[in-house]
Coordinates of C-alpha atoms and ligand atoms in Angstrom, one line a residue:
M1404 CA -0.2 0.1 -0.3
K1405 CA 1.4 3.6 -0.9
D1406 CA 1.7 6.4 1.6
V1407 CA -1.1 8.4 2.1
I1408 CA -0.6 12.1 0.4
V1409 CA -4.1 14.4 0.0
K1410 CA -3.9 16.1 -3.2
D1411 CA -6.6 19.4 -4.0
V1412 CA -8.5 16.8 -6.2
I1413 CA -8.4 13.4 -8.1
V1414 CA -9.3 13.7 -11.6
V1415 CA -10.6 9.8 -12.4
G1416 CA -9.9 8.6 -16.2
A1417 CA -7.4 10.4 -18.6
G1418 CA -9.2 10.8 -21.9
L1419 CA -9.4 14.2 -23.5
A1420 CA -12.3 15.8 -21.0
G1421 CA -10.2 14.6 -17.7
L1422 CA -6.9 16.0 -19.1
V1423 CA -8.6 19.2 -19.5
A1424 CA -9.6 19.2 -16.7
A1425 CA -6.3 18.5 -14.5
R1426 CA -5.2 21.1 -16.6
E1427 CA -7.5 24.1 -15.1
L1428 CA -6.8 22.7 -11.5
R1429 CA -3.1 22.8 -12.0
R1430 CA -3.4 26.2 -13.6
A1431 CA -5.4 27.1 -10.8
G1432 CA -2.5 26.1 -8.8
L1433 CA -4.3 22.9 -6.5
S1434 CA -2.6 20.0 -6.5
V1435 CA -3.7 16.7 -9.0
Q1436 CA -3.9 13.0 -9.1
V1437 CA -5.4 11.3 -12.5
I1438 CA -5.8 8.1 -12.1
E1439 CA -6.6 6.1 -15.0
A1440 CA -7.2 2.8 -16.4
A1441 CA -5.9 1.8 -19.1
P1442 CA -1.7 2.1 -19.3
A1443 CA -2.0 4.9 -22.4
V1444 CA -3.9 8.8 -21.8
G1445 CA -6.5 9.4 -24.5
G1446 CA -9.1 7.2 -24.0
R1447 CA -11.5 7.5 -27.3
M1448 CA -8.9 9.6 -28.9
V1449 CA -5.9 7.5 -30.8
R1450 CA -3.5 7.5 -33.0
A1451 CA -1.9 4.2 -35.0
P1452 CA 0.7 4.7 -37.6
L1453 CA -0.4 2.9 -40.9
N1454 CA 2.8 0.0 -42.1
Q1455 CA 3.3 1.5 -45.3
E1456 CA 5.3 -1.3 -46.7
G1457 CA 5.0 -2.0 -50.4
A1458 CA 3.8 1.6 -50.3
G1459 CA 7.5 2.0 -52.4
P1460 CA 11.3 2.5 -51.1
A1461 CA 11.3 2.2 -47.5
G1462 CA 12.8 5.3 -45.8
A1463 CA 11.4 7.7 -48.7
R1464 CA 7.9 8.4 -47.0
P1465 CA 7.5 10.5 -43.4
P1466 CA 5.3 8.1 -41.3
A1467 CA 1.3 8.1 -42.0
W1468 CA -0.6 7.9 -38.8
I1469 CA -4.4 7.4 -38.5
D1470 CA -6.7 7.7 -36.1
L1471 CA -8.5 5.2 -34.3
G1472 CA -10.8 7.1 -32.8
G1473 CA -11.8 10.6 -33.5
Q1474 CA -10.6 12.9 -36.1
W1475 CA -12.7 14.9 -37.2
V1476 CA -11.8 19.4 -35.9
G1477 CA -15.3 21.3 -36.5
A1478 CA -15.6 25.0 -38.0
T1479 CA -17.2 25.9 -34.8
H1480 CA -14.9 24.0 -32.3
S1481 CA -13.6 27.0 -30.7
R1482 CA -12.3 25.4 -27.4
F1483 CA -10.6 22.1 -29.4
R1484 CA -9.3 24.1 -31.8
S1485 CA -6.6 26.5 -29.5
L1486 CA -6.1 23.6 -28.0
L1487 CA -5.2 22.3 -31.0
E1488 CA -3.2 25.5 -31.6
A1489 CA -2.0 26.2 -27.7
H1490 CA 0.4 22.6 -28.9
G1491 CA 1.1 23.2 -31.9
L1492 CA -0.9 20.6 -34.1
R1493 CA -1.7 21.4 -38.0
R1494 CA -5.1 20.8 -39.4
F1495 CA -6.1 20.4 -43.0
P1496 CA -9.7 20.3 -44.5
S1497 CA -11.0 17.2 -44.9
P1498 CA -11.5 15.7 -48.5
H1499 CA -14.2 15.8 -50.5
D1500 CA -13.3 17.4 -54.1
G1501 CA -15.7 15.4 -56.5
E1502 CA -18.6 13.6 -56.1
T1503 CA -20.0 11.6 -53.8
V1504 CA -21.1 7.5 -53.8
L1505 CA -24.6 7.1 -53.3
C1506 CA -26.2 2.7 -53.1
F1507 CA -29.5 1.3 -52.3
G1508 CA -31.3 -1.3 -53.0
S1509 CA -29.3 -2.0 -56.2
H1510 CA -29.4 1.9 -57.4
R1511 CA -25.4 3.6 -57.5
C1512 CA -25.5 6.7 -58.4
T1513 CA -22.9 9.6 -58.0
F1514 CA -23.3 13.2 -57.1
S1515 CA -22.0 16.6 -55.7
G1516 CA -23.7 16.7 -53.0
F1517 CA -23.7 15.2 -49.6
F1518 CA -26.3 14.4 -46.6
Q1519 CA -25.9 13.3 -42.9
G1520 CA -29.6 14.3 -42.3
F1521 CA -28.9 18.0 -43.9
P1522 CA -28.3 18.0 -47.3
E1523 CA -26.0 20.1 -49.2
G1524 CA -25.3 20.2 -52.8
Q1525 CA -27.0 18.8 -55.2
P1526 CA -29.5 15.6 -55.1
P1527 CA -29.2 12.4 -55.7
S1528 CA -30.5 10.6 -58.3
V1529 CA -32.9 8.7 -56.0
P1530 CA -36.7 9.0 -57.4
R1531 CA -38.2 12.2 -56.5
A1532 CA -40.6 11.0 -54.7
D1533 CA -38.5 9.6 -52.5
W1534 CA -36.2 12.0 -52.2
Q1535 CA -39.2 14.9 -52.0
D1536 CA -40.7 12.2 -48.8
A1537 CA -37.6 12.4 -46.9
M1538 CA -37.0 16.3 -47.8
Q1539 CA -40.6 16.9 -46.6
A1540 CA -40.2 14.3 -43.4
L1541 CA -36.9 16.5 -43.1
E1542 CA -38.6 20.7 -42.8
R1543 CA -40.9 18.6 -39.7
F1544 CA -37.8 17.4 -38.2
Q1545 CA -36.1 20.8 -38.2
E1546 CA -38.8 22.0 -36.9
L1547 CA -38.4 20.1 -33.9
V1548 CA -35.0 20.4 -33.6
A1549 CA -35.5 24.4 -33.3
S1550 CA -38.1 24.1 -30.9
L1551 CA -35.8 22.4 -28.7
P1552 CA -33.0 23.9 -26.7
E1553 CA -29.7 24.8 -26.7
G1554 CA -28.3 22.8 -22.9
H1555 CA -29.7 20.1 -21.5
P1556 CA -33.3 19.7 -22.6
H1557 CA -35.6 17.3 -20.0
H1558 CA -36.8 20.8 -18.6
H1559 CA -38.7 21.7 -22.3
P1560 CA -43.1 21.6 -22.3
D1561 CA -42.4 19.8 -24.7
A1562 CA -39.9 17.1 -23.7
D1563 CA -41.8 14.2 -21.6
A1564 CA -43.6 13.9 -24.9
L1565 CA -40.3 13.4 -27.4
D1566 CA -39.1 11.4 -24.7
R1567 CA -41.7 8.8 -24.4
L1568 CA -41.0 8.0 -28.6
S1569 CA -37.9 6.4 -29.7
F1570 CA -36.6 8.1 -33.7
Q1571 CA -38.6 4.8 -35.3
D1572 CA -41.7 5.7 -33.4
W1573 CA -41.3 9.3 -35.5
I1574 CA -39.4 7.8 -38.4
E1575 CA -43.0 5.7 -39.4
A1576 CA -44.8 8.7 -38.5
H1577 CA -43.1 11.4 -41.1
T1578 CA -42.0 8.7 -43.5
H1579 CA -43.7 6.9 -46.4
T1580 CA -41.0 5.0 -48.8
P1581 CA -38.3 3.1 -47.7
F1582 CA -35.6 6.3 -49.2
A1583 CA -36.7 8.4 -46.6
A1584 CA -37.5 5.9 -43.5
W1585 CA -33.6 4.9 -44.3
Y1586 CA -32.1 8.1 -44.8
F1587 CA -33.2 8.9 -41.1
A1588 CA -32.3 5.8 -39.9
Y1589 CA -28.5 6.6 -41.6
F1590 CA -28.4 9.6 -39.7
C1591 CA -29.4 8.6 -36.8
R1592 CA -26.2 5.3 -37.3
A1593 CA -24.1 7.6 -38.3
V1594 CA -24.0 11.4 -37.3
G1595 CA -21.3 11.7 -34.3
F1596 CA -23.1 12.3 -30.7
L1597 CA -25.8 10.0 -31.0
G1598 CA -24.1 7.0 -30.7
P1599 CA -24.4 5.4 -33.2
A1600 CA -28.0 4.4 -32.0
E1601 CA -30.4 2.2 -33.6
P1602 CA -33.7 4.3 -34.5
D1603 CA -36.0 1.8 -32.4
Q1604 CA -34.1 2.4 -28.9
V1605 CA -32.9 6.1 -28.8
S1606 CA -34.9 8.6 -27.2
L1607 CA -37.5 10.8 -30.6
L1608 CA -35.7 13.8 -27.6
H1609 CA -32.1 12.8 -28.0
V1610 CA -31.8 12.8 -31.4
A1611 CA -33.8 15.9 -31.9
W1612 CA -31.9 18.0 -29.0
G1613 CA -27.9 16.4 -30.8
Q1614 CA -28.9 18.4 -34.0
R1615 CA -29.8 21.2 -32.0
T1616 CA -26.7 21.4 -30.0
A1617 CA -24.3 19.3 -32.4
P1618 CA -25.7 20.7 -35.2
Q1619 CA -24.7 19.1 -38.6
G1620 CA -25.1 22.5 -40.3
D1621 CA -22.0 23.6 -38.5
H1622 CA -19.9 21.5 -40.4
P1623 CA -17.8 19.2 -37.1
E1624 CA -16.3 17.3 -39.2
E1625 CA -14.4 20.0 -41.9
E1626 CA -10.9 19.7 -40.7
L1627 CA -8.7 16.7 -40.2
I1628 CA -5.4 16.8 -37.8
H1629 CA -1.6 16.5 -39.8
G1630 CA -0.5 13.1 -37.8
G1631 CA -3.6 12.1 -36.5
A1632 CA -6.0 14.0 -33.4
G1633 CA -5.0 11.3 -31.4
Q1634 CA -1.1 12.8 -30.5
L1635 CA -2.6 15.3 -28.6
P1636 CA -3.7 13.8 -24.5
A1637 CA -0.1 12.3 -24.6
L1638 CA 1.2 16.3 -24.9
L1639 CA -1.4 17.3 -22.3
A1640 CA -1.0 15.0 -20.3
G1641 CA 3.2 16.4 -20.5
G1642 CA 4.4 17.3 -17.2
L1643 CA 1.9 15.7 -15.0
E1644 CA 4.8 12.8 -14.2
D1645 CA 4.2 11.8 -10.9
A1646 CA 0.7 13.3 -10.6
L1647 CA 0.2 10.6 -13.5
V1648 CA -0.6 6.8 -12.6
L1649 CA -1.7 4.8 -15.9
G1650 CA -3.1 1.0 -15.8
E1651 CA -5.0 1.1 -12.9
P1652 CA -9.0 1.4 -12.8
V1653 CA -10.7 2.7 -10.2
R1654 CA -12.9 0.5 -8.0
A1655 CA -14.2 3.0 -5.3
I1656 CA -14.3 5.7 -4.2
H1657 CA -15.5 7.0 -0.9
Q1658 CA -16.3 10.4 1.0
P1659 CA -18.2 11.5 3.9
E1660 CA -21.3 12.0 4.7
G1661 CA -22.8 15.1 4.7
P1662 CA -22.6 18.7 3.0
A1663 CA -19.7 19.8 1.0
G1664 CA -19.9 22.9 0.8
P1665 CA -16.9 25.5 0.8
G1666 CA -14.4 24.7 4.6
A1667 CA -16.5 21.1 4.9
E1668 CA -14.0 19.2 6.1
G1669 CA -12.7 16.0 4.9
T1670 CA -11.4 13.5 2.3
V1671 CA -12.9 11.8 -0.7
T1672 CA -11.1 7.8 -0.5
V1673 CA -10.3 6.7 -4.6
T1674 CA -9.6 2.6 -4.4
T1675 CA -8.0 1.4 -7.3
D1676 CA -5.8 -2.4 -7.1
N1677 CA -3.1 -0.7 -6.3
G1678 CA -4.1 0.8 -3.3
C1679 CA -5.6 4.1 -2.1
H1680 CA -5.4 7.5 -3.5
H1681 CA -6.8 10.9 -0.7
G1682 CA -8.2 14.4 -2.8
R1683 CA -10.3 16.9 -1.3
A1684 CA -12.4 16.3 -4.7
V1685 CA -12.7 14.0 -7.1
I1686 CA -14.3 14.9 -10.6
V1687 CA -15.0 11.2 -12.5
A1688 CA -14.7 12.6 -16.1
M1689 CA -15.5 9.6 -18.4
P1690 CA -18.8 7.9 -20.0
P1691 CA -21.5 6.9 -17.2
A1692 CA -21.7 3.9 -18.6
M1693 CA -18.1 3.5 -17.2
A1694 CA -18.7 5.5 -14.5
G1695 CA -21.7 2.7 -13.4
A1696 CA -18.1 0.0 -12.6
I1697 CA -17.4 2.2 -9.6
R1698 CA -18.8 1.7 -6.5
F1699 CA -19.0 4.9 -4.6
S1700 CA -20.2 5.2 -0.7
P1701 CA -22.3 7.3 0.0
A1702 CA -24.7 5.5 -2.8
L1703 CA -25.2 7.5 -5.7
P1704 CA -28.6 9.0 -5.8
A1705 CA -31.5 6.5 -7.9
D1706 CA -31.3 9.3 -11.0
R1707 CA -27.3 9.1 -11.2
R1708 CA -27.6 5.4 -11.3
A1709 CA -30.6 5.0 -14.0
L1710 CA -27.8 7.1 -16.0
H1711 CA -25.1 4.7 -15.3
K1712 CA -27.2 1.3 -15.5
G1713 CA -29.4 3.3 -18.9
M1714 CA -26.8 5.7 -21.1
A1715 CA -26.4 2.9 -23.4
M1716 CA -22.6 3.1 -25.5
G1717 CA -22.6 3.4 -29.0
R1718 CA -21.8 0.1 -30.6
C1719 CA -19.7 1.3 -33.5
T1720 CA -16.3 -0.4 -35.0
K1721 CA -14.1 2.1 -37.3
V1722 CA -11.9 1.1 -39.8
L1723 CA -9.5 2.1 -42.2
V1724 CA -8.3 1.0 -45.2
A1725 CA -5.2 2.7 -46.7
Y1726 CA -4.2 2.6 -50.7
R1727 CA -0.8 3.3 -52.4
S1728 CA -2.9 7.1 -53.0
P1729 CA -6.5 8.2 -53.6
W1730 CA -7.0 6.5 -57.0
W1731 CA -10.6 7.2 -56.3
R1732 CA -10.0 10.4 -57.4
Q1733 CA -8.9 9.8 -60.6
A1734 CA -12.7 8.7 -60.7
G1735 CA -13.8 12.3 -59.7
L1736 CA -14.5 10.7 -56.9
A1737 CA -14.8 12.3 -53.8
G1738 CA -13.6 9.1 -51.7
I1739 CA -17.2 9.3 -49.5
G1740 CA -19.7 6.7 -49.4
I1741 CA -23.4 6.1 -47.8
G1742 CA -25.2 3.4 -48.6
D1743 CA -27.6 0.9 -47.5
R1744 CA -24.9 -1.3 -47.6
P1745 CA -24.9 -4.6 -45.6
W1746 CA -22.3 -3.3 -43.1
V1747 CA -21.0 0.0 -44.0
E1748 CA -23.1 2.7 -44.6
L1749 CA -20.8 5.8 -44.4
C1750 CA -17.1 6.0 -45.5
A1751 CA -14.7 9.0 -45.9
D1752 CA -11.7 10.0 -47.4
S1753 CA -9.0 10.6 -44.5
S1754 CA -6.0 11.3 -46.2
D1755 CA -3.2 12.7 -45.2
P1756 CA -1.6 14.8 -47.8
E1757 CA 1.6 15.4 -46.6
T1758 CA 2.1 11.8 -46.8
G1759 CA 0.5 11.1 -50.2
L1760 CA -1.4 7.6 -49.3
G1761 CA -4.9 7.3 -49.3
V1762 CA -6.7 6.6 -46.5
I1763 CA -10.9 5.5 -45.8
A1764 CA -12.4 5.7 -42.5
A1765 CA -14.9 3.6 -42.2
F1766 CA -18.0 3.4 -39.9
V1767 CA -19.7 -0.1 -39.1
A1768 CA -22.7 0.8 -37.0
G1769 CA -25.7 -0.9 -34.6
R1770 CA -27.1 -3.8 -36.0
R1771 CA -25.2 -4.7 -38.2
Q1772 CA -21.7 -4.1 -35.7
E1773 CA -23.1 -6.5 -34.0
R1774 CA -23.7 -9.2 -36.6
W1775 CA -20.3 -8.0 -38.2
S1776 CA -18.0 -8.1 -35.5
A1777 CA -19.3 -12.0 -34.3
L1778 CA -17.5 -12.8 -37.3
G1779 CA -13.6 -14.1 -38.1
P1780 CA -11.4 -11.7 -38.5
E1781 CA -10.8 -12.5 -43.0
P1782 CA -15.0 -12.6 -43.2
R1783 CA -15.6 -9.0 -41.6
R1784 CA -11.9 -7.7 -43.7
A1785 CA -13.3 -9.1 -46.9
A1786 CA -17.1 -7.3 -46.0
V1787 CA -16.0 -4.3 -45.5
L1788 CA -13.3 -4.1 -48.3
E1789 CA -16.3 -5.3 -50.8
D1790 CA -18.8 -2.4 -49.5
L1791 CA -15.7 -0.7 -50.5
A1792 CA -15.6 -1.8 -53.6
A1793 CA -19.5 -1.5 -53.9
Y1794 CA -18.7 3.0 -53.7
F1795 CA -16.0 3.0 -55.5
G1796 CA -14.6 0.4 -57.6
P1797 CA -12.7 -2.8 -57.5
M1798 CA -9.3 -1.8 -56.3
A1799 CA -10.7 -1.0 -53.1
L1800 CA -10.4 -4.7 -52.8
E1801 CA -6.6 -4.1 -52.7
P1802 CA -4.7 -1.6 -49.4
L1803 CA -2.0 -1.6 -48.0
D1804 CA -3.4 -2.3 -44.8
Y1805 CA -6.9 -3.1 -42.8
V1806 CA -7.0 -1.6 -39.1
E1807 CA -10.2 -2.2 -37.5
K1808 CA -10.7 -0.2 -33.9
D1809 CA -14.0 -2.2 -31.7
W1810 CA -14.9 -0.1 -29.3
P1811 CA -17.3 -1.9 -28.0
R1812 CA -14.9 -4.4 -26.9
E1813 CA -13.0 -1.9 -25.1
P1814 CA -13.4 -2.5 -21.3
F1815 CA -12.8 1.3 -20.1
V1816 CA -14.4 2.9 -23.7
G1817 CA -17.5 1.0 -24.2
G1818 CA -18.6 2.4 -27.4
A1819 CA -17.8 4.3 -30.0
F1820 CA -18.6 7.4 -31.0
A1821 CA -20.7 8.6 -27.2
G1822 CA -23.2 7.5 -25.0
W1823 CA -26.9 8.3 -25.9
M1824 CA -30.1 8.5 -24.0
P1825 CA -32.9 5.4 -24.7
P1826 CA -37.0 7.0 -24.4
G1827 CA -37.7 8.7 -20.8
L1828 CA -34.2 8.9 -19.4
W1829 CA -33.4 12.5 -20.3
T1830 CA -36.7 13.2 -18.3
G1831 CA -35.9 10.5 -15.2
S1832 CA -32.0 11.6 -14.7
G1833 CA -31.3 14.1 -17.0
D1834 CA -31.5 16.2 -13.6
A1835 CA -28.0 13.5 -12.7
L1836 CA -25.7 14.0 -15.6
L1837 CA -24.6 17.6 -14.5
R1838 CA -25.4 17.3 -10.6
P1839 CA -22.4 16.9 -7.7
H1840 CA -22.6 13.7 -5.8
G1841 CA -21.0 15.8 -2.6
R1842 CA -17.4 16.5 -3.0
V1843 CA -17.4 14.2 -6.5
F1844 CA -18.1 16.2 -9.6
W1845 CA -18.7 14.7 -13.3
A1846 CA -17.1 15.0 -17.3
G1847 CA -16.5 13.6 -20.3
T1848 CA -18.1 14.2 -22.5
E1849 CA -21.4 12.4 -22.5
V1850 CA -22.7 15.2 -19.7
A1851 CA -21.2 18.3 -22.1
E1852 CA -24.0 20.2 -22.9
R1853 CA -23.0 21.9 -26.2
W1854 CA -21.3 19.9 -28.8
P1855 CA -21.7 16.1 -26.4
G1856 CA -20.1 13.1 -28.0
F1857 CA -17.5 15.3 -29.3
F1858 CA -14.0 16.2 -29.3
E1859 CA -15.5 20.2 -27.5
G1860 CA -17.7 18.9 -25.6
A1861 CA -15.1 16.7 -24.0
V1862 CA -12.9 20.0 -23.4
A1863 CA -16.1 22.0 -22.5
S1864 CA -17.1 19.5 -19.4
G1865 CA -12.8 19.8 -18.6
E1866 CA -12.8 23.1 -18.7
R1867 CA -16.4 23.1 -16.3
A1868 CA -15.9 20.9 -13.9
A1869 CA -12.4 22.4 -12.9
A1870 CA -14.4 25.6 -12.5
E1871 CA -16.8 23.2 -9.9
V1872 CA -14.3 22.0 -8.0
V1873 CA -12.3 25.6 -8.2
A1874 CA -15.6 27.1 -6.5
L1875 CA -15.4 24.9 -4.3
L1876 CA -12.7 24.5 -3.0
G1877 CA -11.8 28.1 -3.1
Ligands
LIG91 C1 -14.0 6.1 -33.5 C2 -15.0 7.3 -32.5 C3 -15.2 8.3 -33.7 C4 -15.1 9.2 -33.0 N1 -14.9 10.4 -33.7 C5 -14.9 11.8 -33.5 C6 -14.7 13.0 -34.5 O1 -14.0 12.5 -35.6 N2 -15.1 14.3 -33.9 C7 -15.1 14.3 -32.8 O2 -15.2 15.2 -32.4 N3 -15.5 13.5 -31.7 C8 -15.5 12.1 -32.4 N4 -15.7 11.2 -31.6 C9 -15.7 11.1 -29.5 C10 -14.3 12.0 -29.6 O3 -13.5 11.2 -29.3 C11 -15.4 11.6 -28.0 O4 -15.6 12.3 -27.0 C12 -13.6 11.9 -25.9 O5 -13.0 11.7 -27.1 C13 -14.4 11.6 -25.1 O6 -13.5 11.9 -24.6 P1 -13.2 11.6 -22.7 O7 -12.7 12.4 -22.0 O8 -15.0 12.6 -22.9 O9 -13.6 10.5 -22.5 P2 -13.0 8.6 -22.6 O10 -12.5 9.5 -23.3 O11 -14.1 7.6 -22.9 O12 -11.7 8.8 -21.5 C14 -12.1 8.7 -20.1 C15 -11.2 7.9 -20.1 O13 -11.7 7.5 -17.9 C16 -10.2 6.2 -18.5 N5 -11.5 5.2 -17.6 C17 -13.0 4.7 -17.3 N6 -13.0 4.0 -16.5 C18 -12.5 3.4 -15.5 C19 -12.0 3.8 -14.4 N7 -13.0 2.8 -13.3 N8 -10.8 4.3 -13.6 C20 -9.6 5.3 -14.1 N9 -10.2 5.2 -15.4 C21 -10.7 4.9 -16.3 C22 -10.6 5.3 -19.6 O14 -10.2 4.7 -19.9 C23 -10.6 6.8 -21.0 O15 -8.8 7.0 -20.9 C24 -15.4 10.0 -32.1 C25 -15.2 8.8 -31.2 C26 -14.4 7.6 -31.6 C27 -14.4 6.4 -30.4
LIG92 MG1 -11.5 12.5 -20.1

């Protein structure tokens, strides 16, 4: 057992939110101990080098990195952009010159536009009635989105009614064609912070609020980062040294009973398999689903427990497929594929121009992911490459490297991209997202009021929790 050292604040979880919280606390002059379960910092931000064997003469190319977790930066993600700039990380525009491919049933077309809920540019050449059906429903959806607040939505006058329904209920009531129904289901499975979730599993209130507070219209996928977003956590952790413990899952958090107001006595004990850490306050910076594995005493209130049990993590595997070059551009394609393919409903060109390589990021999500992850490695690879070939052509079948990151199997993250609310959870437990439990405060992208599920939300949540602790400890 370790000696008893009392820090001002214990931060549990060294993902983006926890690392930002630690930085803010240290800036405020408080001592910090960060405890991370995994062997490395970063959580959902992690990069890996591509295998470039066969890409040309060894040493002729710079190392090329791919992000196994989050990668895109949004036009309005100002906190996250400042963080990148402060650490000297350079951005570049997400490549999208050329036509998007849409596959729907046996129909394949290319078009100079894009849609992820909200269409931009030219529409695809699907039957006019199908597109009109989707666009009419989209108008109703946009009205619903506009009626919601940007902050947490559960006190809105319509919250109860909207939270009782699933997104599938809404889709069935507002669309008439299979294309329009898929248009919204794809949106639910593919878009940012929504989980991804299957439409019959997620609350209508959650989906609509998601678009209110993390709007696709703000272009959250506008830019990428040279060398990968996954570089940032190690840079943020620089200087923590002894104040960072890796590979130690926190099992329990115990605090004295009674009020936690300024001047109140007592330390909080945070227990791992290797011993105890003591602090005057604690920030738990992880998805609610992961906080559910920690034992709290005194016990958490029922609404917070329900959040830990009920806020599911998205079922999504990210697959990175690398090629010697972005060959699809020669065919006038943007490297963006959307469609009701068996496995990959969305994939996008993620090539860093400084490497010369072509990289497609593909996502297998929802029930597709459950079926696909049960296959062996070879059938999984073949299935994804076949879908990429359907979008872009047979050259997709011969990659230089193929990498999967099965986030639902990660024991301390539990899924990708983020947590989502089934019907009833917002209105039953929404207040518990941000309400401190005595001296325990909550961070992590899931609790953010703006850009939840994104890097930006994680940064904001870390800053917020740190400010709450500074106010408590003065
Ligand atoms: C595949 C994928 C793609 C994404 N794409 C994008 C994107 O393009 N743009 C974007 O903005 N966002 C994207 N995101 C979301 C973004 O990565 C997250 O919002 C953000 O990284 C979350 O940071 P966090 O600190 O809130 O949580 P996490 O990164 O999950 O950090 C929580 C940390 O807590 C640790 N932990 C868990 N349990 C314990 C315990 N008991 N004790 C100690 N430590 C524990 C975990 O190991 C982890 O390190 C993506 C995410 C994924 C997975
Ligand atoms: Mg964190």
